XYZ file of C-alpha atoms in Angstrom:
266
model
C 3.828 -17.068 0.867
C 4.189 -13.733 2.693
C 4.443 -15.246 6.190
C 8.140 -14.466 6.291
C 10.412 -13.491 9.147
C 11.363 -10.315 7.256
C 7.725 -9.201 7.063
C 7.327 -9.706 10.814
C 10.434 -7.594 11.475
C 9.224 -4.903 9.056
C 5.869 -4.756 10.833
C 7.536 -4.341 14.227
C 9.698 -1.515 12.817
C 6.588 0.136 11.386
C 4.686 -0.133 14.669
C 7.617 1.253 16.666
C 7.813 4.290 14.373
C 4.080 4.903 14.612
C 4.150 4.862 18.399
C 7.282 7.022 18.660
C 6.813 9.513 15.810
C 3.479 8.937 14.096
C 5.210 7.570 10.975
C 7.855 5.116 9.841
C 9.852 4.216 6.744
C 10.890 0.560 6.424
C 13.282 -0.431 3.642
C 13.512 -3.983 2.325
C 10.049 -4.688 3.705
C 9.573 -8.002 1.877
C 13.134 -8.909 1.040
C 14.489 -9.470 -2.485
C 12.643 -12.638 -3.502
C 9.158 -11.767 -2.281
C 9.582 -8.141 -3.386
C 10.330 -9.389 -6.891
C 7.198 -11.536 -6.870
C 4.988 -8.717 -5.544
C 6.406 -6.217 -8.031
C 5.837 -8.577 -10.963
C 2.220 -9.093 -9.891
C 1.508 -5.382 -9.510
C 3.180 -4.356 -12.776
C 1.198 -7.075 -14.577
C -1.975 -5.654 -13.084
C -1.125 -2.127 -14.194
C -0.299 -3.262 -17.723
C -3.110 -5.754 -18.333
C -5.962 -4.125 -16.388
C -5.498 -0.523 -17.446
C -9.186 -0.295 -18.291
C -9.971 -0.669 -14.582
C -8.049 2.485 -13.640
C -9.689 5.887 -13.276
C -8.699 9.339 -12.044
C -7.932 9.436 -8.329
C -10.763 10.809 -6.201
C -10.370 13.805 -3.937
C -12.841 12.754 -1.250
C -15.789 10.504 -0.451
C -18.009 12.319 -2.952
C -16.009 10.805 -5.822
C -14.852 14.165 -7.210
C -11.601 14.221 -9.178
C -9.393 17.088 -10.375
C -6.169 16.327 -12.200
C -4.659 19.650 -11.121
C -5.111 18.612 -7.486
C -4.462 14.896 -7.763
C -2.688 13.541 -10.840
C -2.697 9.758 -10.404
C -4.939 7.036 -11.748
C -6.099 4.311 -9.379
C -7.565 0.818 -9.255
C -8.992 -1.009 -6.246
C -7.710 -4.535 -5.591
C -10.046 -6.718 -3.548
C -7.972 -9.886 -3.197
C -9.061 -12.272 -5.958
C -7.489 -10.524 -8.964
C -5.082 -12.445 -11.181
C -5.229 -15.831 -9.452
C -5.707 -17.819 -12.669
C -2.910 -15.946 -14.414
C -0.542 -16.528 -11.497
C -1.252 -20.277 -11.667
C -0.614 -20.296 -15.417
C 2.658 -18.397 -15.064
C 3.707 -20.613 -12.177
C 3.051 -23.704 -14.242
C 5.286 -22.293 -16.970
C 8.140 -21.719 -14.534
C 7.798 -25.214 -13.112
C 7.499 -26.955 -16.476
C 3.773 -27.503 -16.290
C 3.667 -28.563 -12.642
C 2.967 -26.193 -9.752
C 4.364 -27.672 -6.516
C 2.180 -27.865 -3.452
C 3.123 -26.375 -0.099
C 4.412 -29.752 1.097
C 7.005 -29.662 -1.682
C 8.719 -26.601 -0.260
C 7.869 -23.908 -2.824
C 9.670 -21.184 -0.887
C 12.909 -23.110 -0.784
C 13.147 -23.846 -4.510
C 15.190 -21.836 -7.005
C 12.655 -20.356 -9.496
C 11.076 -17.047 -8.452
C 7.699 -17.131 -6.716
C 4.650 -16.228 -8.792
C 1.804 -14.497 -6.964
C -1.306 -12.631 -8.026
C -1.981 -8.928 -7.387
C -4.887 -10.090 -5.232
C -2.482 -12.091 -3.067
C -0.363 -8.970 -2.524
C -3.503 -7.110 -1.416
C -4.331 -9.968 0.952
C -0.841 -9.689 2.393
C -1.565 -6.082 3.338
C -5.004 -6.960 4.686
C -4.040 -9.934 6.830
C -0.352 -10.784 7.300
C 1.031 -7.259 7.637
C -1.929 -5.893 9.591
C -1.856 -8.784 12.068
C 1.845 -8.226 12.745
C 1.377 -4.438 13.105
C -1.642 -4.843 15.409
C 0.236 -7.266 17.657
C 3.098 -4.771 18.014
C 0.858 -1.761 18.764
C -0.692 -0.845 22.121
C -3.935 -2.719 22.776
C -7.095 -1.182 21.332
C -5.425 1.138 18.813
C -6.460 -0.837 15.715
C -9.292 -3.183 14.867
C -8.548 -6.724 13.783
C -8.709 -7.078 9.998
C -11.190 -9.925 10.575
C -13.765 -7.311 11.570
C -13.971 -5.385 8.301
C -13.548 -5.689 4.554
C -11.686 -3.070 2.562
C -9.592 -2.939 -0.591
C -6.016 -2.009 -1.438
C -5.518 0.953 -3.789
C -3.081 0.706 -6.696
C -1.872 4.174 -7.720
C -0.013 5.141 -10.881
C 1.614 8.507 -11.590
C 2.801 8.737 -15.189
C 5.805 10.875 -16.186
C 4.632 14.497 -16.186
C 1.630 13.820 -13.922
C 0.819 16.417 -11.257
C 1.114 15.277 -7.674
C -1.442 15.230 -4.858
C -1.908 18.409 -2.816
C -1.362 18.365 0.995
C -4.127 16.489 2.811
C -4.902 13.951 5.515
C -6.451 10.636 4.497
C -9.043 10.563 7.259
C -11.996 12.761 6.284
C -13.369 13.043 9.837
C -16.831 12.136 11.029
C -17.458 8.408 10.623
C -14.154 7.774 8.839
C -12.370 5.070 10.879
C -9.044 5.081 9.043
C -6.242 5.266 11.614
C -3.099 4.008 9.847
C -2.117 4.467 6.214
C 0.326 1.918 4.773
C 1.987 2.586 1.404
C 4.172 0.014 -0.332
C 6.411 0.904 -3.286
C 7.143 -2.118 -5.540
C 10.602 -2.975 -6.782
C 9.699 -1.777 -10.285
C 10.189 1.773 -8.970
C 13.886 0.985 -8.595
C 16.286 3.443 -6.954
C 13.988 6.413 -7.491
C 15.774 9.792 -7.556
C 13.371 12.501 -6.361
C 15.705 15.314 -7.470
C 15.631 13.980 -11.027
C 12.231 12.242 -11.213
C 10.072 14.108 -8.683
C 7.341 11.961 -7.140
C 8.421 12.296 -3.501
C 6.036 11.556 -0.661
C 6.231 14.459 1.782
C 5.032 13.924 5.372
C 4.341 16.695 7.865
C 3.738 14.866 11.146
C 3.780 18.047 13.269
C 0.574 19.020 15.023
C 0.438 22.295 13.081
C 0.451 20.654 9.634
C 2.567 22.616 7.173
C 4.379 24.331 10.035
C 5.588 21.063 11.539
C 8.654 19.004 10.673
C 8.859 17.866 7.075
C 10.044 14.462 5.862
C 10.688 13.866 2.152
C 10.560 10.196 1.161
C 11.575 8.712 -2.186
C 9.234 5.994 -3.540
C 12.057 3.473 -3.758
C 11.440 -0.183 -4.477
C 10.479 -2.526 -1.590
C 9.933 0.432 0.732
C 7.005 0.513 3.192
C 5.791 3.809 4.656
C 3.206 3.992 7.433
C 1.660 7.008 9.179
C -1.439 8.000 11.137
C -4.230 8.673 8.664
C -6.013 11.188 10.900
C -2.949 13.130 12.067
C -0.237 13.276 9.425
C -0.692 15.760 6.599
C 1.099 14.609 3.467
C 1.418 15.238 -0.247
C 2.858 13.676 -3.387
C 5.138 15.817 -5.528
C 4.447 15.736 -9.261
C 6.478 13.339 -11.399
C 8.979 14.913 -13.792
C 8.305 14.811 -17.524
C 11.682 13.156 -18.019
C 11.069 10.317 -15.526
C 11.989 6.988 -17.102
C 9.135 5.011 -15.523
C 5.741 5.322 -13.907
C 5.585 5.787 -10.153
C 3.654 2.881 -8.627
C 2.319 2.557 -5.092
C -0.040 0.197 -3.265
C -1.920 1.715 -0.327
C -3.986 0.177 2.429
C -5.742 1.533 5.518
C -6.059 -0.007 8.968
C -9.073 1.039 10.998
C -9.540 2.111 14.585
C -12.374 0.702 16.693
C -15.544 2.767 16.309
C -17.034 4.452 19.365
C -19.700 2.427 21.133
C -20.752 -1.100 20.304
C -19.129 -2.485 17.132
C -21.225 -4.334 14.542
C -18.990 -5.559 11.656
C -22.071 -5.885 9.408
C -22.312 -2.093 9.345
C -18.878 -1.750 7.743
C -19.007 -0.799 4.072
C -16.519 -1.863 1.437
C -14.373 1.059 0.350
């Protein structure tokens, strides 16, 4: 479903920005139809699986502090919502879900996908395109590790996330952070609603150049997890909707001989 020409172009744009500047912002990453399907899947997950969400953690110890990080999060492994997506798809198609040979992508009704399928898109389709556009050896193939996508929700009035880098050092292999903002965010106005993502790609952290990014719908943001300090600004009390984001991390090859069986699920 996500093997689209637009996704390939978006991945090349993301890779070019990473190589040139350490970060990139790609608008219209999925295109209208697939963005609508992904957004519907993620908003369904947020609404129906709220019991799976918990306060965002500050580090690998599992600590949380709402004054430091104000979102709630859920991890999506790749199999969530498949049965529901089939049921909804059957409703759209009058009880019959067409097979791939029937040209699902070319038909008029909107696509129906599961939140797990969106996570798989980040894990495989997008990562493969990004890896192929990056210099050799920068990132590991997604076939060599298993990790989950993180769904993040900031409610109106929620504090943001203080400046930090995603990579904690030591054995942390995260090299690239990818953040996708679903279409349900709409044309987000950071002056009115808050919730901006602020990147500081300069080598001296807060003293480097500053880039303020609105979490607008169908926008993909990528940056180096171990180099780019960033923060999330708190969401205004008067914001009309929750701020949603789906994040994924691409890993660098570990030093020495690589054994994929040693990789843990995060």
